[in-house]
mmCIF file of C-alpha atoms in Angstrom:
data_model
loop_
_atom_site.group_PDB
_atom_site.id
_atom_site.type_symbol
_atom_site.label_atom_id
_atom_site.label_comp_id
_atom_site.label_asym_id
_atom_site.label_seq_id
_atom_site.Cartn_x
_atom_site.Cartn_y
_atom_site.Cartn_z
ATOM 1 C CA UNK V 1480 -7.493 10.733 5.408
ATOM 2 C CA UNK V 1481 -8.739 14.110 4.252
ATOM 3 C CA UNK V 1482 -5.971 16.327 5.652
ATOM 4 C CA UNK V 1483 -2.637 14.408 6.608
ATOM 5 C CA UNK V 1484 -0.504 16.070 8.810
ATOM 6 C CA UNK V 1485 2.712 15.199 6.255
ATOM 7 C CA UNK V 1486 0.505 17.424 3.620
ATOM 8 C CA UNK V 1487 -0.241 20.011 6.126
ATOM 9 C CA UNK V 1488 0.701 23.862 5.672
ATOM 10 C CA UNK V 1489 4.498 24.492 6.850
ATOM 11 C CA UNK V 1490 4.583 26.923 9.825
ATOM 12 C CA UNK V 1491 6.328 29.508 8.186
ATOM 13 C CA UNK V 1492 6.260 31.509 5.202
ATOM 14 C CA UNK V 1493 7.871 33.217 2.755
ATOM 15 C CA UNK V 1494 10.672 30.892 2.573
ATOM 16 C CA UNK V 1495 12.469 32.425 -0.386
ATOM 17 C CA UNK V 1496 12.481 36.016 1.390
ATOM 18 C CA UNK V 1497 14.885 34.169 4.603
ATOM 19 C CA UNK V 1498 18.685 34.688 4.571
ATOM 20 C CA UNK V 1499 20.571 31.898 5.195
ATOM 21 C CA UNK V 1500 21.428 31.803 8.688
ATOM 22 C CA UNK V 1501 17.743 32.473 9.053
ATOM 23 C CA UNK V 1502 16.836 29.628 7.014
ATOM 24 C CA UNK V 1503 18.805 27.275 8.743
ATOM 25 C CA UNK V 1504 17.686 27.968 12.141
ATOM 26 C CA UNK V 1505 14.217 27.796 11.179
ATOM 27 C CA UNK V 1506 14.682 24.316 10.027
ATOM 28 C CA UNK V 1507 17.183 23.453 12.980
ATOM 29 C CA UNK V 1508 14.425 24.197 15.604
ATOM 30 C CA UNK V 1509 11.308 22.215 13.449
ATOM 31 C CA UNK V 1510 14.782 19.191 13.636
ATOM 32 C CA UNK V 1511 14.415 19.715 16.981
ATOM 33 C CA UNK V 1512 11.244 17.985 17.816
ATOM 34 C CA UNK V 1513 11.828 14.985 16.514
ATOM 35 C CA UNK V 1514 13.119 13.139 18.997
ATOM 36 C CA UNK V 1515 10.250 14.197 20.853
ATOM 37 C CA UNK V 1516 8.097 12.901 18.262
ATOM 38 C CA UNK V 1517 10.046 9.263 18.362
ATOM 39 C CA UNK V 1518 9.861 9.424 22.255
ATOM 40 C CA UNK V 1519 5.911 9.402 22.443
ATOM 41 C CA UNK V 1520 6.467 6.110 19.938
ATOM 42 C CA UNK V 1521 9.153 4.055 22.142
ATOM 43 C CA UNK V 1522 6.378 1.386 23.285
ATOM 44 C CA UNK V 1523 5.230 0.732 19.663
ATOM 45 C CA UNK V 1524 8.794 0.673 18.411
ATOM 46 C CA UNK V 1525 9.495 -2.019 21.927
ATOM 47 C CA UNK V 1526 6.664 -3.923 20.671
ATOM 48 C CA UNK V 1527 8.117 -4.657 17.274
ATOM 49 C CA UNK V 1528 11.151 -5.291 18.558
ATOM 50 C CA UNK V 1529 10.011 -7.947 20.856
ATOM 51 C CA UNK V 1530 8.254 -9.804 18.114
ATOM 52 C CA UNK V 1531 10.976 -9.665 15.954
ATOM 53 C CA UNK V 1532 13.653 -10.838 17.559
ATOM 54 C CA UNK V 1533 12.482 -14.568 18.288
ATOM 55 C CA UNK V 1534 11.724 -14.839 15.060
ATOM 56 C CA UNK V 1535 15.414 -13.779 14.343
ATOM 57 C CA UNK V 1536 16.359 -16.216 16.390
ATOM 58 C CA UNK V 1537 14.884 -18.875 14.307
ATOM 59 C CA UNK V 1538 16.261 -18.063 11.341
ATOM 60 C CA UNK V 1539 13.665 -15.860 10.549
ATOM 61 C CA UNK V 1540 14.738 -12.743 8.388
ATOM 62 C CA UNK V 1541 13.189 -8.847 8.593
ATOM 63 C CA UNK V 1542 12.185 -7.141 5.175
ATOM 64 C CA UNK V 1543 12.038 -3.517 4.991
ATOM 65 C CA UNK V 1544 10.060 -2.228 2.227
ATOM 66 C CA UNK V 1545 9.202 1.641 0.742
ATOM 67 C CA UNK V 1546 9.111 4.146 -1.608
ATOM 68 C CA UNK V 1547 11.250 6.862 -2.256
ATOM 69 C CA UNK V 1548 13.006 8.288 1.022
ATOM 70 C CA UNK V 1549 11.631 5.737 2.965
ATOM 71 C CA UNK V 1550 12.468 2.960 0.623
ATOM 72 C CA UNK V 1551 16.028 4.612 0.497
ATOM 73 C CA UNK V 1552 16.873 4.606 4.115
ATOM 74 C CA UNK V 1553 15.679 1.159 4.873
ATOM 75 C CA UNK V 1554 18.579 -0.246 2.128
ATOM 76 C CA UNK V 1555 20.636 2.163 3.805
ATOM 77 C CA UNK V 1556 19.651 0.588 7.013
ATOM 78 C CA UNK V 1557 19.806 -3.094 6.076
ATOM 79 C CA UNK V 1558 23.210 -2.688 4.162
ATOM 80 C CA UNK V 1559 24.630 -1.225 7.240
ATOM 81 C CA UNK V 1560 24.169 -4.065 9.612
ATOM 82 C CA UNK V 1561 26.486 -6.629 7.944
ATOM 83 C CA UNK V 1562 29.754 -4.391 8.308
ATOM 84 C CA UNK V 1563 28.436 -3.579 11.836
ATOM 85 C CA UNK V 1564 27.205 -6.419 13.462
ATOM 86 C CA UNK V 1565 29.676 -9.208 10.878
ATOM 87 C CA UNK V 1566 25.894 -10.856 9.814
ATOM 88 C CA UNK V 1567 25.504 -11.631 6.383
ATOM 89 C CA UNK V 1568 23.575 -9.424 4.187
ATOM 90 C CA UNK V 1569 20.000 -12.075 4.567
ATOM 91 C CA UNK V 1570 19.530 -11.571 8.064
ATOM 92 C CA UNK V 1571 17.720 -7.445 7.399
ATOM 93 C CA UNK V 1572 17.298 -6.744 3.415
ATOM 94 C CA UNK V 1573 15.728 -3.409 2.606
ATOM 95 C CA UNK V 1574 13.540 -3.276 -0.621
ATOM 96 C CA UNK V 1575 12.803 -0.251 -2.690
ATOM 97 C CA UNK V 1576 9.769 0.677 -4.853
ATOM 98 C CA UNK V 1577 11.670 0.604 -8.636
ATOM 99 C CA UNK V 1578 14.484 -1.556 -7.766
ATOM 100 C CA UNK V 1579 17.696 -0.692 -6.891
ATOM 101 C CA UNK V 1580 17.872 2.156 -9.819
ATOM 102 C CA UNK V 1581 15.625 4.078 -7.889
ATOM 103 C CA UNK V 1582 18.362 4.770 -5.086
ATOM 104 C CA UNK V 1583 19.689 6.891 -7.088
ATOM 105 C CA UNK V 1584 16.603 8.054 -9.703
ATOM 106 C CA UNK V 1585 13.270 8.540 -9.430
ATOM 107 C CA UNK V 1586 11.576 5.230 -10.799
ATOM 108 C CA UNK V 1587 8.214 7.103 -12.308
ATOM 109 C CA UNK V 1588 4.322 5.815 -10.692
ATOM 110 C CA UNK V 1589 6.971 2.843 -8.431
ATOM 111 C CA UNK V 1590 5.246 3.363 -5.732
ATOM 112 C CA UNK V 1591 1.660 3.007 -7.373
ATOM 113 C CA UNK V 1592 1.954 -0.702 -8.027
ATOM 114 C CA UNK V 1593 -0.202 -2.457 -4.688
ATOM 115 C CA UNK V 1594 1.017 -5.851 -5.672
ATOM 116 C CA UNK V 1595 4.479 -5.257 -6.927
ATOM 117 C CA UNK V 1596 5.849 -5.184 -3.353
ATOM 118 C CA UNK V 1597 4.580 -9.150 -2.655
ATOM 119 C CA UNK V 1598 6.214 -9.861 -6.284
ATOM 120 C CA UNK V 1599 9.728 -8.463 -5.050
ATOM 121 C CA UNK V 1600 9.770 -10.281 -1.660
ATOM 122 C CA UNK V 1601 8.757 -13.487 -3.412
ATOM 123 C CA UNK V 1602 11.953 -13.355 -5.003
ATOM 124 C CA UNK V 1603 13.442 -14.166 -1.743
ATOM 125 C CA UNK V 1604 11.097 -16.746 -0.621
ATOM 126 C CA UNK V 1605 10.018 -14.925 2.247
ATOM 127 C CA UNK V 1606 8.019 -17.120 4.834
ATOM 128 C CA UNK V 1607 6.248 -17.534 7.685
ATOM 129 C CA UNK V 1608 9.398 -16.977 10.034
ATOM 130 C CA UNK V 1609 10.348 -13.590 8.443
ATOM 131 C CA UNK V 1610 9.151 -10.185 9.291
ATOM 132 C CA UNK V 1611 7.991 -7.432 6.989
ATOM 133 C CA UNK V 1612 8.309 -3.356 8.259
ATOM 134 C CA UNK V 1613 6.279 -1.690 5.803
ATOM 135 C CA UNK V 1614 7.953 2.306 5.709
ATOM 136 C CA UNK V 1615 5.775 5.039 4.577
ATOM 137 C CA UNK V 1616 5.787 8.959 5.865
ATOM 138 C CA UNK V 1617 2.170 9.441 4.568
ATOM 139 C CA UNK V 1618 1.139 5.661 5.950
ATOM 140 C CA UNK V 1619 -1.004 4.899 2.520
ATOM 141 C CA UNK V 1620 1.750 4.206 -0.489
ATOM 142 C CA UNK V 1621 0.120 1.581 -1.928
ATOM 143 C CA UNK V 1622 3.841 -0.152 -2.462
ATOM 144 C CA UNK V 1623 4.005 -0.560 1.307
ATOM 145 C CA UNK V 1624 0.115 -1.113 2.051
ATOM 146 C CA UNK V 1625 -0.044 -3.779 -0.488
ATOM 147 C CA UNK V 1626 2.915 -5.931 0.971
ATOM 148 C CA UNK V 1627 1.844 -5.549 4.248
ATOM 149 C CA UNK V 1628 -1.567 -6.900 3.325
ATOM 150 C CA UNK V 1629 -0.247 -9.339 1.054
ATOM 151 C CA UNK V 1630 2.155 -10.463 3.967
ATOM 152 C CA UNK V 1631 -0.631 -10.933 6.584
ATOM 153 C CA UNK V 1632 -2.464 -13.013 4.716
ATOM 154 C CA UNK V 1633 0.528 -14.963 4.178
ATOM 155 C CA UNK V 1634 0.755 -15.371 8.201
ATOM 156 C CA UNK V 1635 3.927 -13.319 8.955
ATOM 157 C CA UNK V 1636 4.308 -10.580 11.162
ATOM 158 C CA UNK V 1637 4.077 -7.160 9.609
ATOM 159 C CA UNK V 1638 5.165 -3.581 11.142
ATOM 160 C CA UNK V 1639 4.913 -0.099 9.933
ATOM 161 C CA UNK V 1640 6.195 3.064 10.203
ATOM 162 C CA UNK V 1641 3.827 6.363 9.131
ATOM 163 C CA UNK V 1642 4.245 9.984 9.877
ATOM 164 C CA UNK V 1643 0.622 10.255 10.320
ATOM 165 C CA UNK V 1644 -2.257 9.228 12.502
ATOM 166 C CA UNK V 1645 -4.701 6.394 11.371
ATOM 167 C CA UNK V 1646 -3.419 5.911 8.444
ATOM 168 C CA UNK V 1647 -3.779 2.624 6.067
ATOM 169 C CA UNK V 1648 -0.243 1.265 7.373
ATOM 170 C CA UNK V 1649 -1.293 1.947 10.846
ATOM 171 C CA UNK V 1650 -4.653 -0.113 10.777
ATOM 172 C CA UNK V 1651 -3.027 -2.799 8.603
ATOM 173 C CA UNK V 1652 0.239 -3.687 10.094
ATOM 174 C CA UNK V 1653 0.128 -5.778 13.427
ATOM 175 C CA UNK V 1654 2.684 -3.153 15.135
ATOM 176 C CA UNK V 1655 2.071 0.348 14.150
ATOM 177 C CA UNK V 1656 4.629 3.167 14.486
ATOM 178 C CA UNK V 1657 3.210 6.505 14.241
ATOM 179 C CA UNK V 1658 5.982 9.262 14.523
ATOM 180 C CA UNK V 1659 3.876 12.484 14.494
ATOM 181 C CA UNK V 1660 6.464 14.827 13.475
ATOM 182 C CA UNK V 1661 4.262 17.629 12.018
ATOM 183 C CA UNK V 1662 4.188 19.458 8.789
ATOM 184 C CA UNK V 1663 7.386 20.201 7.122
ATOM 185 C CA UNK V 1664 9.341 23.018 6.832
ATOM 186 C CA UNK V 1665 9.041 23.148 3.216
ATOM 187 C CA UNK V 1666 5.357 21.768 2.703
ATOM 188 C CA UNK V 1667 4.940 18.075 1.888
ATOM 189 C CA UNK V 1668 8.846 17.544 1.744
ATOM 190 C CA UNK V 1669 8.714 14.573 3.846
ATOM 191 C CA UNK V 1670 12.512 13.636 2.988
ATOM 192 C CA UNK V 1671 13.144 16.199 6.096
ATOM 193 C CA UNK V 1672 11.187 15.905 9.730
ATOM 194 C CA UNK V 1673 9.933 12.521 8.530
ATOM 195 C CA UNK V 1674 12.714 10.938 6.946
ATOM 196 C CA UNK V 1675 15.235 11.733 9.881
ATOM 197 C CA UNK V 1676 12.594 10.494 12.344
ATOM 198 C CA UNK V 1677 12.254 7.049 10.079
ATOM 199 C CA UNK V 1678 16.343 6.568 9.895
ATOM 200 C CA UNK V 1679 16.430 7.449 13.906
ATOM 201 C CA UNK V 1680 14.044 4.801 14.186
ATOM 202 C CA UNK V 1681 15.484 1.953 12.034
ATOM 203 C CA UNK V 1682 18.655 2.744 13.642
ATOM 204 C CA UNK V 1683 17.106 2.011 17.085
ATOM 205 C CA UNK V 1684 15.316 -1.107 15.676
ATOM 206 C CA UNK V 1685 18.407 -2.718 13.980
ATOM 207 C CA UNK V 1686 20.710 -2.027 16.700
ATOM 208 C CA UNK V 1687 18.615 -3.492 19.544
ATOM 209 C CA UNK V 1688 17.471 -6.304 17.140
ATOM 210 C CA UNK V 1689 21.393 -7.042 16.821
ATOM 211 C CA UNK V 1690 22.160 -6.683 20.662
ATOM 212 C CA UNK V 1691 19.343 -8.964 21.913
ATOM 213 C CA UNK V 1692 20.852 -11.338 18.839
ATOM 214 C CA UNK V 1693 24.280 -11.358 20.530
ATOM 215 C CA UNK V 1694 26.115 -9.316 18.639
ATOM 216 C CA UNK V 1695 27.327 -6.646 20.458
ATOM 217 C CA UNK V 1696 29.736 -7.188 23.729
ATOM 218 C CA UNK V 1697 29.935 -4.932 26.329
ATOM 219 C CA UNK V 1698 29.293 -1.705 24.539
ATOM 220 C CA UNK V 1699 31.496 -2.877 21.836
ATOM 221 C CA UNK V 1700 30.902 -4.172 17.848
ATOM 222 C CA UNK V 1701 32.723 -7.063 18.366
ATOM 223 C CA UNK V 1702 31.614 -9.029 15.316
ATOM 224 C CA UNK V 1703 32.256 -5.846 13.070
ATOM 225 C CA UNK V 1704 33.907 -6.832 9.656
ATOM 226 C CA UNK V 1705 37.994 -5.755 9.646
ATOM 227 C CA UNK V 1706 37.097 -4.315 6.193
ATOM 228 C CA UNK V 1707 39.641 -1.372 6.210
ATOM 229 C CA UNK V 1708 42.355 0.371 8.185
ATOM 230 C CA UNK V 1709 39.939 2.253 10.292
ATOM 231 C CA UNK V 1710 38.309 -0.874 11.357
ATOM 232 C CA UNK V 1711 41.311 -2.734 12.465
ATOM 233 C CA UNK V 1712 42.256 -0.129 14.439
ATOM 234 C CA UNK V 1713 39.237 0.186 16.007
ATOM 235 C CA UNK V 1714 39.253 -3.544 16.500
ATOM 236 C CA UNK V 1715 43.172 -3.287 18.459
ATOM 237 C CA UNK V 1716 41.555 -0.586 20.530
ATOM 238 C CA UNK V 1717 38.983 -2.911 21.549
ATOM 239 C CA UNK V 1718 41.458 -5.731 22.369
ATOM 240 C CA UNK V 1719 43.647 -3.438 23.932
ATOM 241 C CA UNK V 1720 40.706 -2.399 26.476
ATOM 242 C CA UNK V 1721 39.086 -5.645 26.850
ATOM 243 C CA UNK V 1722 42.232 -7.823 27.498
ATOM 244 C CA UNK V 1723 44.061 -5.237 29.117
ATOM 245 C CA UNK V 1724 47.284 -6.142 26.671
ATOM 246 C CA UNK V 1725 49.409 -3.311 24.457
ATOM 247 C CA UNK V 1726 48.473 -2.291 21.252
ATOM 248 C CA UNK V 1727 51.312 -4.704 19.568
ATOM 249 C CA UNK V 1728 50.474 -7.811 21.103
ATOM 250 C CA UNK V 1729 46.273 -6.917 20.223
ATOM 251 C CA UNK V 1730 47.189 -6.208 16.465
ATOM 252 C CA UNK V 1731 49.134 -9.506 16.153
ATOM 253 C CA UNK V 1732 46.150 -11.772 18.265
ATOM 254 C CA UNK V 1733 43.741 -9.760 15.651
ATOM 255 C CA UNK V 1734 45.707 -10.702 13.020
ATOM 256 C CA UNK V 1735 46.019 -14.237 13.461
ATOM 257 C CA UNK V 1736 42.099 -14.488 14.659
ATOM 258 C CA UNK V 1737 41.126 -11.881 12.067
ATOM 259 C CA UNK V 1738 37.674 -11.556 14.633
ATOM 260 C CA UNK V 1739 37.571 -8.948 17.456
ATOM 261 C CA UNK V 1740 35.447 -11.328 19.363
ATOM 262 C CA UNK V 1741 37.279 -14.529 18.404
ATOM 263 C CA UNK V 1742 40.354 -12.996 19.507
ATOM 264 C CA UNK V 1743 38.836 -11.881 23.336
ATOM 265 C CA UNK V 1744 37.286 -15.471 23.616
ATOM 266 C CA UNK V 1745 40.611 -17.030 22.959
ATOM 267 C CA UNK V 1746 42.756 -14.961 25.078
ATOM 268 C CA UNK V 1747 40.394 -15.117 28.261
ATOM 269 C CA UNK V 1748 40.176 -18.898 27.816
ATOM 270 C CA UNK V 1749 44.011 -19.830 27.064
ATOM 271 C CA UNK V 1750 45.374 -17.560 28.934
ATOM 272 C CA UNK V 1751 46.829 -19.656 31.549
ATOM 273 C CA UNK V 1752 48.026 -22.239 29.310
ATOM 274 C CA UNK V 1753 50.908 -20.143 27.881
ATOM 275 C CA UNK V 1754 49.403 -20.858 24.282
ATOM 276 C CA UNK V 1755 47.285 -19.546 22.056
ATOM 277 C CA UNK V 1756 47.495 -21.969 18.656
#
């Protein structure tokens, strides 16, 4: 790819010579068209999810894997699920060019390493029933490329998300996801358009991944983990509005049943017997 649109010229100039207020529009209105950008990729991203859920189903796992920003939000993305959704922290693991250092630090030439990718996801004996999403704003790190190839000819099903058109991810993975942002407001900075576009996305792919799974009720977390104050709360409003019951009698069911959803299943089917032991 001669001339990828992540590397392409930013629209504006002169950067330094903008006042704040100016600044911040200007990159408020390039913000702006992403969702536009993810729109145009909805039956891509439907695609993936489709595939990925049966194999969910079967015990199957998904693997994020990337470099840098990319690598960053799909840990962020994976480690958010379990608190969320109450699955444990197998069912979507993110993986990170460097190791886990490199959340935090630049891990120098990480991302260079084609085969170190397959070598991390060994570690987990990743098979046939898992999935691998390959993340990548300029769609050729050879981190991501690598696995993804690596992972094919291992028989699983492989996914990737690029900022660019054509790219190596895109022809390798079995479901591409091209999110065509456009250059950057600061030139090549691809932790801005592209990186909001790729946590937008993994939200969306998680979260319908988790609600086709079962997980969600209603509109409502119901298998979120009571892991602080907030979240208990949360939990008695959900009672409260489900069950139709006062806040006192929905914190003392909750914390008994210490589950949102365990709680509501009880209820609704004792609730004519006068007991709930």
């Amino acid at each position: 790819m001669s001339n990828p649109i992540t590397e392409q010229p930013s629209k504006y100039n002169n950067l330094e010579k903008m006042d704040v207020l100016e600044l911040l529009s200007s990159i408020n209105a390039e913000d702006k068209t992403v969702p536009l950008a993810i729109e145009k990729a909805l039956p891509q991203i439907s695609d993936f999810v489709t595939a990925v859920v049966p194999k969910m189903e079967l015990g199957g796992r998904l693997f994020y894997i990337g470099a840098g920003t990319s690598g960053r939000l799909g840990v962020l993305d994976a480690s958010e699920c379990p608190p969320t959704f109450g699955v444990t922290d197998d069912h979507i693991i993110g993986l990170i060019a460097g190791g886990d250092i490199a959340l935090r630090k630049a891990v120098e030439n990480a991302e260079d390493d084609a085969n170190q990718a397959w070598k991390d996801l060994k570690k987990f004996e990743i098979c046939e029933n898992d999935v691998l999403l390959g993340i990548a704003a300029s769609g050729s790190t050879p981190y991501v490329v690598g696995g993804i190839k690596k992972a094919k000819e291992k028989g699983l099903i492989t996914g990737g998300i690029s900022c660019n058109e054509n790219s190596l991810l895109t022809i390798e993975a079995d479901y591409p996801i091209e999110l065509i942002v456009g250059p950057e407001f600061v030139t090549g900075s691809t932790r801005m358009k592209a990186g909001t576009a790729q946590k937008l996305v993994l939200n969306m792919i998680s979260t319908a991944i988790m609600i086709q799974l079962g997980k969600v009720k209603g509109n409502k977390m119901v298998d979120m983990q009571l892991s602080n104050k907030k979240l208990v709360e949360r939990g008695v409003k959900m009672i409260m509005d489900e069950l139709n019951i006062d806040a006192d009698l929905a914190r003392l069911l909750l914390k008994k049943y210490k589950s949102v959803r365990k709680t509501i299943d009880l209820y609704k089917d004792r609730l004519n017997t006068n007991s709930l032991d």
